[in-house]
Amino acid sequence: MIDARDRQLLEHIQLGLPVCARPYLEIGRLCDMPETEVLERLTKLKQQGLIKRMGVIVKHRQLGYRANAMIVWNVPDNLVKQLGGHISRFSFVTLCYQRPRQPEWPYNLYCMIHGKDKATVLKQLDQLIDACGLSAFNREILFSKRCFKQRGAVYKNTALADG
Amino acid sequence: MLTTLHKQLLNDYQHDFPLSARPYRDIADALGVTEAEVLSAFTELNDNNFISRIGPVIPPNHIGVSALLAMSVPEQQLQTVADKISAYPEVNHNYEREHRLNLWFVVIAADAEHLRAVIEAIELDTSYPAMLLPMLDDFFIDLGFKLELNHD
């Protein structure tokens, strides 16, 4: 499980690893932790799955991936897990979540596709629908237009502190 | 202009970034370049806004709580409402989407109580109701995103 020191470490490192010769030493200085402890804790968190991945977080839009579609489906509850598992195995899918239906929003399965343009995304979606057997289920495709804000998740204990 | 080194750094180090005392030197050794070259290439990627950061991706709802919210806002008020919402430090994504529900944003907070308070504040602040869509299950295994960067 995650303890207070892990939490403190994650608060600092999630803002970004410095680009310098000893970045983990720098992170350690910020949270009063020796470099070895920083590395041990990060290794452990990664092994435990509390860090899903550690690495470069790219900006899709700036790299030419301007089309981003959120696709929502209404699938039977007993199939959500199986379909979600299948969808998430496609390399162009960048997120796949189950969310609750709402009175005017009957969808319970969400995925995101990032592509260079809409046509590519729609082609990938067709491929996904065919491969996962999704054609029978109601869906909507919501392409993004303006991005007002995008940054990594900043989890803080003092939740009002600005990240 | 992306160099071969930029492309390698973008594609090959989205996961398993070295957890070692000299990670940039380890990357340099693996790619057959110098540590200084790796450091300056990452600085360039940062400066050109091609990367958000180098860091951990933490699965949702393990450390704090988060929820997706959707609003339907008239076009002429969308920028104003979006700016108000983006100003909250708890909001980390905020997008316009092509739909009647045209504003989609993610709120993260330390706990459920704080999450609820932020959502209430946003609804009061903007005068629009937000549809709350918390995450129930996460199927995605985040192995990073394969970029095709050959066009450069």
Short mmCIF file of N, CA and C in Angstrom, two decimals, chain B residues 28-117:
data_model
loop_
_atom_site.label_atom_id
_atom_site.label_comp_id
_atom_site.label_asym_id
_atom_site.label_seq_id
_atom_site.Cartn_x
_atom_site.Cartn_y
_atom_site.Cartn_z
N ALA B 28 21.37 7.30 -23.02
CA ALA B 28 22.42 7.63 -23.98
C ALA B 28 23.22 6.38 -24.36
N ASP B 29 23.57 5.58 -23.36
CA ASP B 29 24.33 4.35 -23.62
C ASP B 29 23.52 3.40 -24.51
N ALA B 30 22.23 3.30 -24.22
CA ALA B 30 21.39 2.39 -25.01
C ALA B 30 21.27 2.86 -26.46
N LEU B 31 21.30 4.17 -26.66
CA LEU B 31 21.10 4.71 -28.02
C LEU B 31 22.41 5.04 -28.72
N GLY B 32 23.51 4.87 -28.02
CA GLY B 32 24.80 5.15 -28.63
C GLY B 32 25.08 6.63 -28.86
N VAL B 33 24.56 7.46 -27.96
CA VAL B 33 24.87 8.90 -28.02
C VAL B 33 25.41 9.33 -26.65
N THR B 34 25.66 10.62 -26.49
CA THR B 34 26.18 11.08 -25.20
C THR B 34 25.03 11.53 -24.29
N GLU B 35 25.33 11.56 -23.00
CA GLU B 35 24.34 12.02 -22.02
C GLU B 35 23.94 13.47 -22.33
N ALA B 36 24.93 14.27 -22.71
CA ALA B 36 24.64 15.68 -23.02
C ALA B 36 23.67 15.80 -24.18
N GLU B 37 23.81 14.93 -25.17
CA GLU B 37 22.88 14.96 -26.31
C GLU B 37 21.45 14.60 -25.88
N VAL B 38 21.36 13.62 -25.00
CA VAL B 38 20.03 13.21 -24.52
C VAL B 38 19.40 14.35 -23.71
N LEU B 39 20.20 14.96 -22.86
CA LEU B 39 19.68 16.07 -22.03
C LEU B 39 19.23 17.23 -22.92
N SER B 40 20.01 17.56 -23.93
CA SER B 40 19.57 18.70 -24.75
C SER B 40 18.38 18.32 -25.62
N ALA B 41 18.31 17.06 -26.06
CA ALA B 41 17.14 16.65 -26.86
C ALA B 41 15.87 16.71 -26.02
N PHE B 42 15.93 16.28 -24.78
CA PHE B 42 14.74 16.35 -23.92
C PHE B 42 14.36 17.81 -23.63
N THR B 43 15.39 18.65 -23.45
CA THR B 43 15.11 20.08 -23.22
C THR B 43 14.39 20.67 -24.43
N GLU B 44 14.83 20.28 -25.63
CA GLU B 44 14.17 20.78 -26.85
C GLU B 44 12.73 20.28 -26.95
N LEU B 45 12.51 19.02 -26.60
CA LEU B 45 11.14 18.48 -26.65
C LEU B 45 10.24 19.21 -25.67
N ASN B 46 10.81 19.53 -24.50
CA ASN B 46 10.05 20.31 -23.51
C ASN B 46 9.76 21.72 -24.01
N ASP B 47 10.80 22.37 -24.52
CA ASP B 47 10.66 23.76 -24.96
C ASP B 47 9.66 23.90 -26.11
N ASN B 48 9.63 22.87 -26.97
CA ASN B 48 8.71 22.94 -28.12
C ASN B 48 7.34 22.37 -27.79
N ASN B 49 7.15 22.05 -26.50
CA ASN B 49 5.82 21.61 -26.07
C ASN B 49 5.41 20.28 -26.69
N PHE B 50 6.38 19.44 -27.08
CA PHE B 50 6.05 18.14 -27.64
C PHE B 50 5.78 17.11 -26.55
N ILE B 51 6.31 17.37 -25.37
CA ILE B 51 6.01 16.47 -24.26
C ILE B 51 5.42 17.27 -23.10
N SER B 52 4.54 16.61 -22.40
CA SER B 52 3.93 17.24 -21.24
C SER B 52 4.93 17.20 -20.08
N ARG B 53 5.59 16.05 -19.93
CA ARG B 53 6.59 15.88 -18.88
C ARG B 53 7.16 14.46 -18.96
N ILE B 54 8.15 14.21 -18.16
CA ILE B 54 8.60 12.84 -17.93
C ILE B 54 8.13 12.53 -16.51
N GLY B 55 7.38 11.49 -16.36
CA GLY B 55 6.87 11.25 -15.02
C GLY B 55 6.05 9.99 -14.94
N PRO B 56 5.47 9.74 -13.77
CA PRO B 56 4.67 8.53 -13.60
C PRO B 56 3.23 8.75 -14.07
N VAL B 57 2.63 7.71 -14.61
CA VAL B 57 1.19 7.73 -14.85
C VAL B 57 0.57 6.91 -13.73
N ILE B 58 -0.29 7.57 -12.97
CA ILE B 58 -0.88 6.94 -11.79
C ILE B 58 -2.30 6.51 -12.15
N PRO B 59 -2.66 5.25 -11.92
CA PRO B 59 -4.02 4.85 -12.29
C PRO B 59 -5.05 5.68 -11.54
N PRO B 60 -6.16 6.02 -12.21
CA PRO B 60 -7.17 6.88 -11.58
C PRO B 60 -7.71 6.24 -10.31
N ASN B 61 -8.09 7.08 -9.38
CA ASN B 61 -8.77 6.66 -8.17
C ASN B 61 -7.94 5.77 -7.23
N HIS B 62 -6.64 5.78 -7.39
CA HIS B 62 -5.80 5.06 -6.43
C HIS B 62 -5.28 6.00 -5.35
N ILE B 63 -5.02 7.22 -5.74
CA ILE B 63 -4.48 8.17 -4.78
C ILE B 63 -5.51 9.22 -4.45
N GLY B 64 -6.14 9.77 -5.45
CA GLY B 64 -7.25 10.69 -5.21
C GLY B 64 -8.49 10.14 -5.89
N VAL B 65 -9.50 10.96 -6.03
CA VAL B 65 -10.69 10.54 -6.78
C VAL B 65 -10.86 11.48 -7.96
N SER B 66 -11.44 10.95 -9.03
CA SER B 66 -11.63 11.79 -10.20
C SER B 66 -12.98 11.47 -10.84
N ALA B 67 -13.46 12.40 -11.63
CA ALA B 67 -14.70 12.16 -12.36
C ALA B 67 -14.70 12.98 -13.64
N LEU B 68 -15.32 12.41 -14.66
CA LEU B 68 -15.56 13.13 -15.91
C LEU B 68 -16.89 13.85 -15.78
N LEU B 69 -16.94 15.08 -16.26
CA LEU B 69 -18.19 15.84 -16.23
C LEU B 69 -18.49 16.39 -17.61
N ALA B 70 -19.78 16.48 -17.92
CA ALA B 70 -20.19 17.01 -19.22
C ALA B 70 -21.23 18.10 -19.01
N MET B 71 -21.12 19.14 -19.83
CA MET B 71 -22.05 20.27 -19.77
C MET B 71 -22.52 20.61 -21.17
N SER B 72 -23.70 21.17 -21.22
CA SER B 72 -24.21 21.69 -22.48
C SER B 72 -24.25 23.21 -22.35
N VAL B 73 -23.41 23.88 -23.12
CA VAL B 73 -23.26 25.33 -22.97
C VAL B 73 -23.48 26.00 -24.33
N PRO B 74 -24.30 27.05 -24.38
CA PRO B 74 -24.48 27.74 -25.67
C PRO B 74 -23.13 28.24 -26.21
N GLU B 75 -22.99 28.11 -27.53
CA GLU B 75 -21.72 28.41 -28.20
C GLU B 75 -21.13 29.77 -27.78
N GLN B 76 -21.99 30.80 -27.75
CA GLN B 76 -21.45 32.14 -27.47
C GLN B 76 -20.93 32.30 -26.05
N GLN B 77 -21.31 31.36 -25.17
CA GLN B 77 -20.81 31.45 -23.79
C GLN B 77 -19.72 30.42 -23.47
N LEU B 78 -19.44 29.61 -24.47
CA LEU B 78 -18.56 28.47 -24.20
C LEU B 78 -17.17 28.87 -23.70
N GLN B 79 -16.57 29.84 -24.36
CA GLN B 79 -15.21 30.26 -23.96
C GLN B 79 -15.20 30.76 -22.51
N THR B 80 -16.16 31.60 -22.18
CA THR B 80 -16.24 32.16 -20.83
C THR B 80 -16.41 31.06 -19.78
N VAL B 81 -17.36 30.17 -20.05
CA VAL B 81 -17.62 29.08 -19.11
C VAL B 81 -16.40 28.16 -19.00
N ALA B 82 -15.80 27.86 -20.15
CA ALA B 82 -14.62 26.98 -20.15
C ALA B 82 -13.47 27.61 -19.36
N ASP B 83 -13.29 28.91 -19.52
CA ASP B 83 -12.21 29.60 -18.78
C ASP B 83 -12.45 29.54 -17.28
N LYS B 84 -13.70 29.73 -16.89
CA LYS B 84 -14.03 29.64 -15.46
C LYS B 84 -13.68 28.25 -14.92
N ILE B 85 -14.04 27.24 -15.69
CA ILE B 85 -13.81 25.86 -15.24
C ILE B 85 -12.30 25.55 -15.22
N SER B 86 -11.59 25.98 -16.26
CA SER B 86 -10.14 25.70 -16.32
C SER B 86 -9.39 26.36 -15.17
N ALA B 87 -9.95 27.43 -14.63
CA ALA B 87 -9.27 28.15 -13.55
C ALA B 87 -9.21 27.34 -12.26
N TYR B 88 -10.06 26.32 -12.14
CA TYR B 88 -10.00 25.48 -10.94
C TYR B 88 -8.77 24.58 -11.00
N PRO B 89 -7.92 24.59 -9.98
CA PRO B 89 -6.74 23.73 -10.01
C PRO B 89 -7.10 22.25 -10.03
N GLU B 90 -8.30 21.91 -9.58
CA GLU B 90 -8.72 20.50 -9.56
C GLU B 90 -9.10 19.99 -10.96
N VAL B 91 -9.24 20.90 -11.92
CA VAL B 91 -9.61 20.50 -13.29
C VAL B 91 -8.32 20.26 -14.07
N ASN B 92 -8.17 19.05 -14.63
CA ASN B 92 -6.93 18.82 -15.37
C ASN B 92 -7.11 18.64 -16.86
N HIS B 93 -8.33 18.32 -17.30
CA HIS B 93 -8.62 18.28 -18.73
C HIS B 93 -9.89 19.07 -18.96
N ASN B 94 -9.95 19.79 -20.03
CA ASN B 94 -11.16 20.55 -20.34
C ASN B 94 -11.22 20.73 -21.85
N TYR B 95 -12.17 20.03 -22.49
CA TYR B 95 -12.25 20.00 -23.95
C TYR B 95 -13.63 20.37 -24.45
N GLU B 96 -13.63 21.03 -25.59
CA GLU B 96 -14.87 21.18 -26.34
C GLU B 96 -15.01 19.95 -27.24
N ARG B 97 -16.22 19.38 -27.28
CA ARG B 97 -16.48 18.27 -28.18
C ARG B 97 -17.70 18.55 -29.04
N GLU B 98 -17.71 17.91 -30.22
CA GLU B 98 -18.81 18.13 -31.17
C GLU B 98 -20.03 17.33 -30.74
N HIS B 99 -20.87 17.96 -29.95
CA HIS B 99 -22.05 17.28 -29.43
C HIS B 99 -22.92 18.33 -28.74
N ARG B 100 -24.18 17.97 -28.50
CA ARG B 100 -25.02 18.84 -27.68
C ARG B 100 -24.36 19.07 -26.32
N LEU B 101 -23.84 17.99 -25.74
CA LEU B 101 -22.99 18.14 -24.54
C LEU B 101 -21.62 18.52 -25.08
N ASN B 102 -21.32 19.80 -25.03
CA ASN B 102 -20.14 20.28 -25.77
C ASN B 102 -18.93 20.60 -24.91
N LEU B 103 -19.08 20.50 -23.60
CA LEU B 103 -17.92 20.78 -22.75
C LEU B 103 -17.68 19.60 -21.82
N TRP B 104 -16.49 19.04 -21.90
CA TRP B 104 -16.13 17.82 -21.15
C TRP B 104 -14.88 18.09 -20.35
N PHE B 105 -14.98 17.87 -19.06
CA PHE B 105 -13.80 18.14 -18.22
C PHE B 105 -13.66 17.09 -17.12
N VAL B 106 -12.44 16.98 -16.63
CA VAL B 106 -12.13 16.00 -15.58
C VAL B 106 -11.72 16.75 -14.32
N VAL B 107 -12.35 16.38 -13.21
CA VAL B 107 -12.02 16.97 -11.91
C VAL B 107 -11.34 15.90 -11.06
N ILE B 108 -10.23 16.26 -10.44
CA ILE B 108 -9.59 15.33 -9.50
C ILE B 108 -9.44 16.00 -8.15
N ALA B 109 -9.61 15.21 -7.12
CA ALA B 109 -9.54 15.75 -5.77
C ALA B 109 -9.00 14.69 -4.83
N ALA B 110 -8.64 15.13 -3.63
CA ALA B 110 -8.05 14.20 -2.67
C ALA B 110 -9.07 13.17 -2.18
N ASP B 111 -10.32 13.59 -2.03
CA ASP B 111 -11.34 12.65 -1.57
C ASP B 111 -12.71 13.02 -2.17
N ALA B 112 -13.68 12.13 -1.92
CA ALA B 112 -15.01 12.28 -2.52
C ALA B 112 -15.70 13.57 -2.08
N GLU B 113 -15.48 13.92 -0.84
CA GLU B 113 -16.12 15.11 -0.30
C GLU B 113 -15.63 16.37 -1.02
N HIS B 114 -14.33 16.41 -1.22
CA HIS B 114 -13.75 17.57 -1.91
C HIS B 114 -14.19 17.60 -3.38
N LEU B 115 -14.26 16.44 -3.98
CA LEU B 115 -14.71 16.34 -5.37
C LEU B 115 -16.11 16.93 -5.51
N ARG B 116 -16.98 16.53 -4.59
CA ARG B 116 -18.36 17.01 -4.61
C ARG B 116 -18.40 18.54 -4.45
N ALA B 117 -17.58 19.04 -3.54
CA ALA B 117 -17.55 20.48 -3.28
C ALA B 117 -17.11 21.26 -4.53
#
